[in-house]
Amino acid sequence: MNKKALKIGISIFFCVLLYRIGLTESAFYSSLAVVMTFQNSVYASFKAGENRMKGTFLGAVIGVLFAVIGQSSAVLSGVGVSLIIILCNSLNWKKSINIACIVFIAIMVNIEKLGISPIEYSLQRVFETLLGIIIALTVNYLIFPEKYEWQIYTHVRSTFRKIKNLFIEKYYEKSFIKLFEIKKDIDILENLLKEYKREKRLKKSVLDIEKVNYILTVLKRICFHLDIINGMNSVDNSLNKENIKRFKYLFGIDLDGIFVEKEEAVAYNYHTKLIIDDIVSLEDLRFNLKLADASENVSFLEKIKVYSNGIKCIIRFKKGFLKIL
């Protein structure tokens, strides 16, 4: 089963459970917040939840103020939506515009049918949205967390293996090599590293980021030199004895009968030497990554403690809202 689908289902279960035990007035808005904010990573979920919370709060505040002046007013409804869009743009909350407008419109034209006051609806909406976000973040953090260390480790090995094979193919077959897939793999590795850097704010880091950055730099550099060599005519160029010797030592392939040394192939040999240097540096680099995700080091009792503390915070939050009402 897809991990994200399972985690969303677990989060919805808790939203409905809290409603069934009487902690919330309904499970609709908390469940909606879960579905709309849940992302693959905890950090991305946090940012989506933050944007939704900002929009919900702003829409609720403007909605209550305008509803007091004249609920269901066509003029005020139009003016209010325009004001919300202007405020969100000025505050750089562009990703909160949609939900802010939805909450505002619900307060202005829809809650009369529900038979509750604008203030009561706003407080309920804000509380249940926050509850859903907290549940989504907690589940995403504790259950089947993304193992970015393992993904980075395996991707580095596979990308390095591919680039070595292409290098061998280039010189052994004297062919034009396609670097599109390698460049795509490097982009994926770069994105994985960005996600890991964001996630490590919330977890203990077990990965040497500087080492991975160095590997990325070297892989890009190898692609750069291969691009240049691709643009040269391999038939008219040849390897010198030093590069042939190093090629044989590194890959166990003798190119002595394939290439005839030419003095004018200086640039060809220069870029080849730099590629071999980079491959050797990556071969010598001991990329010993701890494969255990940091979250796996959290004991079962510690996870229970996090859950219980989260529930206690939610209950205290609920009591505070009841006092306001």
PDB file of N, CA, C and O in Angstrom, residues 155 159 162 166 178-188 223:
ATOM      1  N   HIS A 155      21.114   6.408  -4.505  1.00  0.00           N
ATOM      2  CA  HIS A 155      21.127   7.220  -5.727  1.00  0.00           C
ATOM      3  C   HIS A 155      22.551   7.631  -6.088  1.00  0.00           C
ATOM      4  O   HIS A 155      22.903   7.696  -7.278  1.00  0.00           O
ATOM      5  N   THR A 159      24.109   6.474  -9.642  1.00  0.00           N
ATOM      6  CA  THR A 159      24.520   7.533 -10.569  1.00  0.00           C
ATOM      7  C   THR A 159      26.002   7.423 -10.891  1.00  0.00           C
ATOM      8  O   THR A 159      26.418   7.570 -12.054  1.00  0.00           O
ATOM      9  N   LYS A 162      26.527   4.533 -13.281  1.00  0.00           N
ATOM     10  CA  LYS A 162      26.108   4.875 -14.643  1.00  0.00           C
ATOM     11  C   LYS A 162      27.138   5.746 -15.344  1.00  0.00           C
ATOM     12  O   LYS A 162      27.443   5.555 -16.530  1.00  0.00           O
ATOM     13  N   LEU A 166      29.247   4.981 -18.769  1.00  0.00           N
ATOM     14  CA  LEU A 166      29.234   5.867 -19.934  1.00  0.00           C
ATOM     15  C   LEU A 166      30.646   6.279 -20.336  1.00  0.00           C
ATOM     16  O   LEU A 166      30.967   6.389 -21.525  1.00  0.00           O
ATOM     17  N   LYS A 178      24.951   9.742 -24.591  1.00  0.00           N
ATOM     18  CA  LYS A 178      23.832  10.598 -24.181  1.00  0.00           C
ATOM     19  C   LYS A 178      23.898  10.831 -22.676  1.00  0.00           C
ATOM     20  O   LYS A 178      23.863   9.884 -21.892  1.00  0.00           O
ATOM     21  N   LEU A 179      23.986  12.103 -22.290  1.00  0.00           N
ATOM     22  CA  LEU A 179      24.146  12.455 -20.880  1.00  0.00           C
ATOM     23  C   LEU A 179      22.842  12.896 -20.228  1.00  0.00           C
ATOM     24  O   LEU A 179      22.827  13.278 -19.050  1.00  0.00           O
ATOM     25  N   PHE A 180      21.743  12.840 -20.981  1.00  0.00           N
ATOM     26  CA  PHE A 180      20.467  13.344 -20.458  1.00  0.00           C
ATOM     27  C   PHE A 180      20.049  12.616 -19.183  1.00  0.00           C
ATOM     28  O   PHE A 180      19.665  13.236 -18.198  1.00  0.00           O
ATOM     29  N   GLU A 181      20.140  11.279 -19.210  1.00  0.00           N
ATOM     30  CA  GLU A 181      19.708  10.490 -18.051  1.00  0.00           C
ATOM     31  C   GLU A 181      20.576  10.770 -16.826  1.00  0.00           C
ATOM     32  O   GLU A 181      20.077  10.855 -15.702  1.00  0.00           O
ATOM     33  N   ILE A 182      21.885  10.908 -17.052  1.00  0.00           N
ATOM     34  CA  ILE A 182      22.795  11.189 -15.944  1.00  0.00           C
ATOM     35  C   ILE A 182      22.489  12.553 -15.328  1.00  0.00           C
ATOM     36  O   ILE A 182      22.449  12.710 -14.105  1.00  0.00           O
ATOM     37  N   LYS A 183      22.266  13.549 -16.185  1.00  0.00           N
ATOM     38  CA  LYS A 183      21.946  14.889 -15.684  1.00  0.00           C
ATOM     39  C   LYS A 183      20.626  14.871 -14.913  1.00  0.00           C
ATOM     40  O   LYS A 183      20.459  15.573 -13.906  1.00  0.00           O
ATOM     41  N   LYS A 184      19.687  14.067 -15.391  1.00  0.00           N
ATOM     42  CA  LYS A 184      18.406  13.922 -14.699  1.00  0.00           C
ATOM     43  C   LYS A 184      18.614  13.280 -13.333  1.00  0.00           C
ATOM     44  O   LYS A 184      18.009  13.714 -12.334  1.00  0.00           O
ATOM     45  N   ASP A 185      19.480  12.257 -13.265  1.00  0.00           N
ATOM     46  CA  ASP A 185      19.780  11.599 -11.987  1.00  0.00           C
ATOM     47  C   ASP A 185      20.447  12.565 -11.010  1.00  0.00           C
ATOM     48  O   ASP A 185      20.173  12.537  -9.805  1.00  0.00           O
ATOM     49  N   ILE A 186      21.326  13.416 -11.522  1.00  0.00           N
ATOM     50  CA  ILE A 186      21.997  14.400 -10.668  1.00  0.00           C
ATOM     51  C   ILE A 186      20.985  15.402 -10.124  1.00  0.00           C
ATOM     52  O   ILE A 186      21.050  15.803  -8.952  1.00  0.00           O
ATOM     53  N   ASP A 187      20.031  15.809 -10.965  1.00  0.00           N
ATOM     54  CA  ASP A 187      18.975  16.721 -10.506  1.00  0.00           C
ATOM     55  C   ASP A 187      18.135  16.076  -9.400  1.00  0.00           C
ATOM     56  O   ASP A 187      17.772  16.738  -8.418  1.00  0.00           O
ATOM     57  N   ILE A 188      17.814  14.788  -9.572  1.00  0.00           N
ATOM     58  CA  ILE A 188      17.039  14.072  -8.556  1.00  0.00           C
ATOM     59  C   ILE A 188      17.818  14.015  -7.240  1.00  0.00           C
ATOM     60  O   ILE A 188      17.260  14.247  -6.162  1.00  0.00           O
ATOM     61  N   CYS A 223      30.263  15.429 -15.822  1.00  0.00           N
ATOM     62  CA  CYS A 223      29.318  15.657 -16.931  1.00  0.00           C
ATOM     63  C   CYS A 223      29.777  16.807 -17.817  1.00  0.00           C
ATOM     64  O   CYS A 223      29.652  16.752 -19.045  1.00  0.00           O
TER      65      CYS A 223
END
